[in-house]
Amino acid sequence: MLDVKGSIDNLSTTVTRHFAHIKNQHEFIRAWAVQFELAYTDFRVIEMALQLSGDAQHPLLAEFAAAYDAVYKYEYAFAGGGLEGFNQQFGNQIDDYEKAKDHLLEVIEKVKAVD
């Protein structure tokens, strides 16, 4: 697999920090939006590397994409509507968001194990 260690590290750090930011009810800041966009790029880089790894990685690719999408919906709500928008959509689902984040981090560990 292509060397995507930097993207893996960045994505892991960003989803962890973004969850903490939202859970702690911090207001939206521009830096958060920039990190959100960069994390999406990191996701796409990792996704491309898994695609180029061949059919053997297809199940992991599908799992990775689904896990990322599960986190993305929460982050997108915050990016698009700030704290108020997030709370209107998902304010009572912070535990579900945390589970999605933790699952993505678990899948990322599987990606790290791919040669």
Short mmCIF file of N, CA and C in Angstrom, two decimals:
data_model
loop_
_atom_site.label_atom_id
_atom_site.label_comp_id
_atom_site.label_asym_id
_atom_site.label_seq_id
_atom_site.Cartn_x
_atom_site.Cartn_y
_atom_site.Cartn_z
N MET A 1 0.85 -1.18 0.00
CA MET A 1 0.00 0.00 0.00
C MET A 1 0.89 1.24 0.00
N LEU A 2 0.40 2.30 -0.61
CA LEU A 2 1.12 3.57 -0.59
C LEU A 2 1.37 4.01 0.85
N ASP A 3 2.40 4.81 1.04
CA ASP A 3 2.70 5.32 2.38
C ASP A 3 1.73 6.46 2.70
N VAL A 4 0.76 6.17 3.54
CA VAL A 4 -0.23 7.17 3.92
C VAL A 4 -0.22 7.41 5.43
N LYS A 5 0.92 7.11 6.04
CA LYS A 5 1.03 7.27 7.50
C LYS A 5 0.66 8.67 7.96
N GLY A 6 1.12 9.69 7.25
CA GLY A 6 0.80 11.07 7.62
C GLY A 6 -0.70 11.33 7.58
N SER A 7 -1.35 10.85 6.55
CA SER A 7 -2.80 11.03 6.43
C SER A 7 -3.54 10.27 7.53
N ILE A 8 -3.08 9.08 7.84
CA ILE A 8 -3.69 8.29 8.91
C ILE A 8 -3.55 9.02 10.24
N ASP A 9 -2.36 9.51 10.53
CA ASP A 9 -2.14 10.23 11.79
C ASP A 9 -2.98 11.49 11.86
N ASN A 10 -3.01 12.24 10.75
CA ASN A 10 -3.79 13.48 10.73
C ASN A 10 -5.28 13.22 10.93
N LEU A 11 -5.80 12.21 10.24
CA LEU A 11 -7.22 11.90 10.36
C LEU A 11 -7.56 11.46 11.78
N SER A 12 -6.74 10.63 12.36
CA SER A 12 -6.98 10.17 13.74
C SER A 12 -7.00 11.34 14.72
N THR A 13 -6.01 12.20 14.59
CA THR A 13 -5.92 13.35 15.49
C THR A 13 -7.10 14.29 15.31
N THR A 14 -7.45 14.56 14.06
CA THR A 14 -8.52 15.51 13.79
C THR A 14 -9.86 15.02 14.30
N VAL A 15 -10.23 13.76 14.03
CA VAL A 15 -11.54 13.29 14.49
C VAL A 15 -11.60 13.25 16.01
N THR A 16 -10.48 12.97 16.65
CA THR A 16 -10.44 12.96 18.12
C THR A 16 -10.62 14.38 18.66
N ARG A 17 -9.90 15.33 18.10
CA ARG A 17 -10.00 16.72 18.56
C ARG A 17 -11.36 17.33 18.24
N HIS A 18 -11.89 17.01 17.08
CA HIS A 18 -13.19 17.57 16.72
C HIS A 18 -14.29 17.05 17.63
N PHE A 19 -14.23 15.79 17.96
CA PHE A 19 -15.23 15.25 18.90
C PHE A 19 -15.13 15.98 20.24
N ALA A 20 -13.92 16.14 20.76
CA ALA A 20 -13.75 16.83 22.05
C ALA A 20 -14.25 18.27 21.96
N HIS A 21 -13.98 18.94 20.86
CA HIS A 21 -14.41 20.32 20.66
C HIS A 21 -15.93 20.43 20.75
N ILE A 22 -16.62 19.53 20.06
CA ILE A 22 -18.08 19.56 20.04
C ILE A 22 -18.65 19.09 21.36
N LYS A 23 -18.11 18.04 21.91
CA LYS A 23 -18.62 17.52 23.19
C LYS A 23 -18.51 18.58 24.28
N ASN A 24 -17.44 19.33 24.25
CA ASN A 24 -17.23 20.39 25.25
C ASN A 24 -17.98 21.67 24.93
N GLN A 25 -18.79 21.62 23.86
CA GLN A 25 -19.67 22.72 23.48
C GLN A 25 -18.92 24.01 23.16
N HIS A 26 -17.77 23.87 22.52
CA HIS A 26 -17.02 25.04 22.07
C HIS A 26 -17.66 25.56 20.78
N GLU A 27 -17.62 26.85 20.62
CA GLU A 27 -18.19 27.48 19.43
C GLU A 27 -17.36 27.14 18.19
N PHE A 28 -17.98 27.29 17.05
CA PHE A 28 -17.31 27.09 15.77
C PHE A 28 -16.22 28.13 15.58
N ILE A 29 -15.06 27.69 15.09
CA ILE A 29 -13.95 28.59 14.76
C ILE A 29 -13.43 28.21 13.37
N ARG A 30 -12.85 29.18 12.71
CA ARG A 30 -12.37 28.96 11.35
C ARG A 30 -11.35 27.81 11.27
N ALA A 31 -10.46 27.71 12.23
CA ALA A 31 -9.46 26.64 12.21
C ALA A 31 -10.13 25.27 12.18
N TRP A 32 -11.25 25.13 12.85
CA TRP A 32 -11.98 23.86 12.86
C TRP A 32 -12.40 23.51 11.43
N ALA A 33 -12.90 24.50 10.70
CA ALA A 33 -13.35 24.27 9.32
C ALA A 33 -12.19 23.84 8.43
N VAL A 34 -11.05 24.48 8.60
CA VAL A 34 -9.87 24.12 7.80
C VAL A 34 -9.47 22.68 8.12
N GLN A 35 -9.45 22.33 9.39
CA GLN A 35 -9.10 20.96 9.78
C GLN A 35 -10.11 19.96 9.21
N PHE A 36 -11.37 20.34 9.20
CA PHE A 36 -12.43 19.49 8.66
C PHE A 36 -12.16 19.18 7.18
N GLU A 37 -11.82 20.20 6.42
CA GLU A 37 -11.52 20.01 5.00
C GLU A 37 -10.26 19.18 4.79
N LEU A 38 -9.25 19.43 5.59
CA LEU A 38 -8.01 18.64 5.48
C LEU A 38 -8.23 17.18 5.85
N ALA A 39 -9.08 16.95 6.84
CA ALA A 39 -9.39 15.56 7.24
C ALA A 39 -10.09 14.83 6.10
N TYR A 40 -10.96 15.54 5.38
CA TYR A 40 -11.62 14.92 4.24
C TYR A 40 -10.59 14.54 3.17
N THR A 41 -9.63 15.41 2.96
CA THR A 41 -8.56 15.10 2.01
C THR A 41 -7.77 13.89 2.47
N ASP A 42 -7.44 13.83 3.76
CA ASP A 42 -6.73 12.67 4.31
C ASP A 42 -7.55 11.40 4.11
N PHE A 43 -8.85 11.48 4.35
CA PHE A 43 -9.73 10.33 4.12
C PHE A 43 -9.61 9.86 2.67
N ARG A 44 -9.67 10.80 1.73
CA ARG A 44 -9.61 10.43 0.31
C ARG A 44 -8.26 9.83 -0.07
N VAL A 45 -7.19 10.32 0.51
CA VAL A 45 -5.86 9.76 0.24
C VAL A 45 -5.80 8.31 0.73
N ILE A 46 -6.29 8.07 1.92
CA ILE A 46 -6.29 6.72 2.48
C ILE A 46 -7.19 5.81 1.64
N GLU A 47 -8.35 6.33 1.28
CA GLU A 47 -9.29 5.57 0.45
C GLU A 47 -8.64 5.17 -0.88
N MET A 48 -7.94 6.11 -1.51
CA MET A 48 -7.28 5.83 -2.78
C MET A 48 -6.20 4.76 -2.60
N ALA A 49 -5.44 4.85 -1.52
CA ALA A 49 -4.39 3.85 -1.27
C ALA A 49 -5.00 2.47 -1.10
N LEU A 50 -6.13 2.38 -0.40
CA LEU A 50 -6.79 1.08 -0.25
C LEU A 50 -7.32 0.58 -1.58
N GLN A 51 -7.83 1.47 -2.42
CA GLN A 51 -8.31 1.07 -3.74
C GLN A 51 -7.18 0.53 -4.60
N LEU A 52 -6.03 1.18 -4.52
CA LEU A 52 -4.88 0.75 -5.31
C LEU A 52 -4.25 -0.54 -4.78
N SER A 53 -4.60 -0.91 -3.57
CA SER A 53 -4.05 -2.13 -2.97
C SER A 53 -4.68 -3.40 -3.53
N GLY A 54 -5.75 -3.26 -4.28
CA GLY A 54 -6.35 -4.42 -4.92
C GLY A 54 -7.60 -4.92 -4.23
N ASP A 55 -8.16 -5.95 -4.84
CA ASP A 55 -9.43 -6.50 -4.37
C ASP A 55 -9.36 -7.06 -2.95
N ALA A 56 -8.20 -7.48 -2.53
CA ALA A 56 -8.07 -8.06 -1.19
C ALA A 56 -8.42 -7.05 -0.10
N GLN A 57 -8.28 -5.76 -0.40
CA GLN A 57 -8.56 -4.72 0.59
C GLN A 57 -9.97 -4.14 0.47
N HIS A 58 -10.76 -4.67 -0.47
CA HIS A 58 -12.10 -4.11 -0.66
C HIS A 58 -12.96 -4.14 0.60
N PRO A 59 -13.00 -5.24 1.37
CA PRO A 59 -13.80 -5.22 2.60
C PRO A 59 -13.34 -4.13 3.58
N LEU A 60 -12.03 -3.95 3.71
CA LEU A 60 -11.51 -2.91 4.60
C LEU A 60 -11.86 -1.53 4.05
N LEU A 61 -11.76 -1.36 2.75
CA LEU A 61 -12.13 -0.09 2.12
C LEU A 61 -13.59 0.25 2.42
N ALA A 62 -14.47 -0.71 2.26
CA ALA A 62 -15.89 -0.49 2.52
C ALA A 62 -16.13 -0.16 4.00
N GLU A 63 -15.45 -0.86 4.88
CA GLU A 63 -15.60 -0.61 6.32
C GLU A 63 -15.08 0.78 6.67
N PHE A 64 -13.94 1.15 6.10
CA PHE A 64 -13.33 2.45 6.35
C PHE A 64 -14.25 3.57 5.87
N ALA A 65 -14.78 3.44 4.66
CA ALA A 65 -15.66 4.47 4.11
C ALA A 65 -16.92 4.62 4.95
N ALA A 66 -17.51 3.51 5.37
CA ALA A 66 -18.73 3.57 6.19
C ALA A 66 -18.44 4.19 7.55
N ALA A 67 -17.31 3.85 8.14
CA ALA A 67 -16.94 4.40 9.44
C ALA A 67 -16.69 5.90 9.34
N TYR A 68 -16.04 6.32 8.26
CA TYR A 68 -15.79 7.75 8.07
C TYR A 68 -17.11 8.49 7.86
N ASP A 69 -17.98 7.94 7.04
CA ASP A 69 -19.28 8.58 6.78
C ASP A 69 -20.09 8.75 8.06
N ALA A 70 -19.98 7.79 8.96
CA ALA A 70 -20.72 7.87 10.22
C ALA A 70 -20.24 9.05 11.07
N VAL A 71 -18.96 9.35 11.03
CA VAL A 71 -18.42 10.50 11.76
C VAL A 71 -18.67 11.79 10.98
N TYR A 72 -18.54 11.72 9.68
CA TYR A 72 -18.68 12.89 8.83
C TYR A 72 -20.02 13.59 9.03
N LYS A 73 -21.09 12.84 9.19
CA LYS A 73 -22.41 13.47 9.32
C LYS A 73 -22.49 14.37 10.55
N TYR A 74 -21.82 13.99 11.63
CA TYR A 74 -21.81 14.82 12.83
C TYR A 74 -20.94 16.06 12.61
N GLU A 75 -19.77 15.84 12.03
CA GLU A 75 -18.87 16.96 11.80
C GLU A 75 -19.46 17.93 10.78
N TYR A 76 -20.13 17.42 9.76
CA TYR A 76 -20.73 18.28 8.76
C TYR A 76 -21.82 19.16 9.37
N ALA A 77 -22.58 18.60 10.28
CA ALA A 77 -23.62 19.39 10.95
C ALA A 77 -23.00 20.56 11.70
N PHE A 78 -21.86 20.33 12.33
CA PHE A 78 -21.16 21.39 13.05
C PHE A 78 -20.54 22.38 12.07
N ALA A 79 -19.93 21.87 11.00
CA ALA A 79 -19.30 22.75 10.01
C ALA A 79 -20.34 23.64 9.33
N GLY A 80 -21.51 23.10 9.08
CA GLY A 80 -22.54 23.85 8.38
C GLY A 80 -23.39 24.76 9.25
N GLY A 81 -23.58 24.37 10.50
CA GLY A 81 -24.49 25.13 11.36
C GLY A 81 -23.92 25.56 12.68
N GLY A 82 -22.63 25.33 12.86
CA GLY A 82 -22.02 25.70 14.14
C GLY A 82 -22.56 24.86 15.28
N LEU A 83 -22.28 25.30 16.46
CA LEU A 83 -22.71 24.56 17.65
C LEU A 83 -24.24 24.47 17.72
N GLU A 84 -24.90 25.56 17.40
CA GLU A 84 -26.37 25.55 17.44
C GLU A 84 -26.94 24.54 16.44
N GLY A 85 -26.41 24.55 15.23
CA GLY A 85 -26.88 23.61 14.22
C GLY A 85 -26.62 22.17 14.61
N PHE A 86 -25.44 21.93 15.16
CA PHE A 86 -25.12 20.57 15.62
C PHE A 86 -26.09 20.14 16.70
N ASN A 87 -26.29 21.01 17.69
CA ASN A 87 -27.16 20.65 18.81
C ASN A 87 -28.61 20.44 18.38
N GLN A 88 -29.06 21.19 17.40
CA GLN A 88 -30.42 20.97 16.89
C GLN A 88 -30.56 19.60 16.25
N GLN A 89 -29.53 19.20 15.51
CA GLN A 89 -29.58 17.92 14.80
C GLN A 89 -29.19 16.74 15.67
N PHE A 90 -28.12 16.90 16.44
CA PHE A 90 -27.52 15.75 17.12
C PHE A 90 -27.22 15.96 18.60
N GLY A 91 -27.72 17.03 19.18
CA GLY A 91 -27.38 17.37 20.56
C GLY A 91 -27.63 16.26 21.57
N ASN A 92 -28.64 15.46 21.32
CA ASN A 92 -28.94 14.37 22.24
C ASN A 92 -28.32 13.04 21.81
N GLN A 93 -27.42 13.09 20.82
CA GLN A 93 -26.80 11.87 20.30
C GLN A 93 -25.28 11.87 20.46
N ILE A 94 -24.78 12.58 21.44
CA ILE A 94 -23.32 12.68 21.60
C ILE A 94 -22.70 11.30 21.87
N ASP A 95 -23.42 10.42 22.54
CA ASP A 95 -22.90 9.07 22.78
C ASP A 95 -22.78 8.29 21.45
N ASP A 96 -23.74 8.48 20.56
CA ASP A 96 -23.67 7.83 19.24
C ASP A 96 -22.50 8.37 18.44
N TYR A 97 -22.30 9.68 18.52
CA TYR A 97 -21.16 10.31 17.85
C TYR A 97 -19.86 9.75 18.39
N GLU A 98 -19.77 9.60 19.70
CA GLU A 98 -18.55 9.06 20.31
C GLU A 98 -18.30 7.62 19.85
N LYS A 99 -19.35 6.83 19.78
CA LYS A 99 -19.21 5.45 19.30
C LYS A 99 -18.74 5.42 17.84
N ALA A 100 -19.29 6.31 17.02
CA ALA A 100 -18.88 6.38 15.62
C ALA A 100 -17.41 6.78 15.53
N LYS A 101 -17.01 7.76 16.32
CA LYS A 101 -15.61 8.20 16.34
C LYS A 101 -14.69 7.07 16.78
N ASP A 102 -15.06 6.38 17.84
CA ASP A 102 -14.24 5.26 18.34
C ASP A 102 -14.15 4.14 17.31
N HIS A 103 -15.26 3.86 16.63
CA HIS A 103 -15.23 2.82 15.60
C HIS A 103 -14.31 3.22 14.45
N LEU A 104 -14.38 4.48 14.02
CA LEU A 104 -13.47 4.94 12.97
C LEU A 104 -12.02 4.77 13.40
N LEU A 105 -11.71 5.10 14.62
CA LEU A 105 -10.34 4.94 15.10
C LEU A 105 -9.91 3.47 15.11
N GLU A 106 -10.84 2.58 15.41
CA GLU A 106 -10.55 1.14 15.36
C GLU A 106 -10.27 0.70 13.92
N VAL A 107 -11.06 1.18 13.00
CA VAL A 107 -10.86 0.82 11.59
C VAL A 107 -9.54 1.40 11.09
N ILE A 108 -9.22 2.59 11.52
CA ILE A 108 -7.94 3.19 11.13
C ILE A 108 -6.78 2.32 11.60
N GLU A 109 -6.91 1.72 12.76
CA GLU A 109 -5.85 0.79 13.23
C GLU A 109 -5.71 -0.40 12.28
N LYS A 110 -6.82 -0.88 11.73
CA LYS A 110 -6.76 -1.96 10.75
C LYS A 110 -6.05 -1.49 9.49
N VAL A 111 -6.32 -0.27 9.08
CA VAL A 111 -5.67 0.29 7.89
C VAL A 111 -4.16 0.39 8.12
N LYS A 112 -3.78 0.78 9.32
CA LYS A 112 -2.35 0.88 9.64
C LYS A 112 -1.63 -0.46 9.46
N ALA A 113 -2.35 -1.55 9.67
CA ALA A 113 -1.75 -2.87 9.60
C ALA A 113 -1.54 -3.37 8.17
N VAL A 114 -2.12 -2.68 7.20
CA VAL A 114 -1.97 -3.08 5.80
C VAL A 114 -0.57 -2.69 5.31
N ASP A 115 0.08 -3.63 4.61
CA ASP A 115 1.42 -3.34 4.08
C ASP A 115 1.34 -2.45 2.87
#
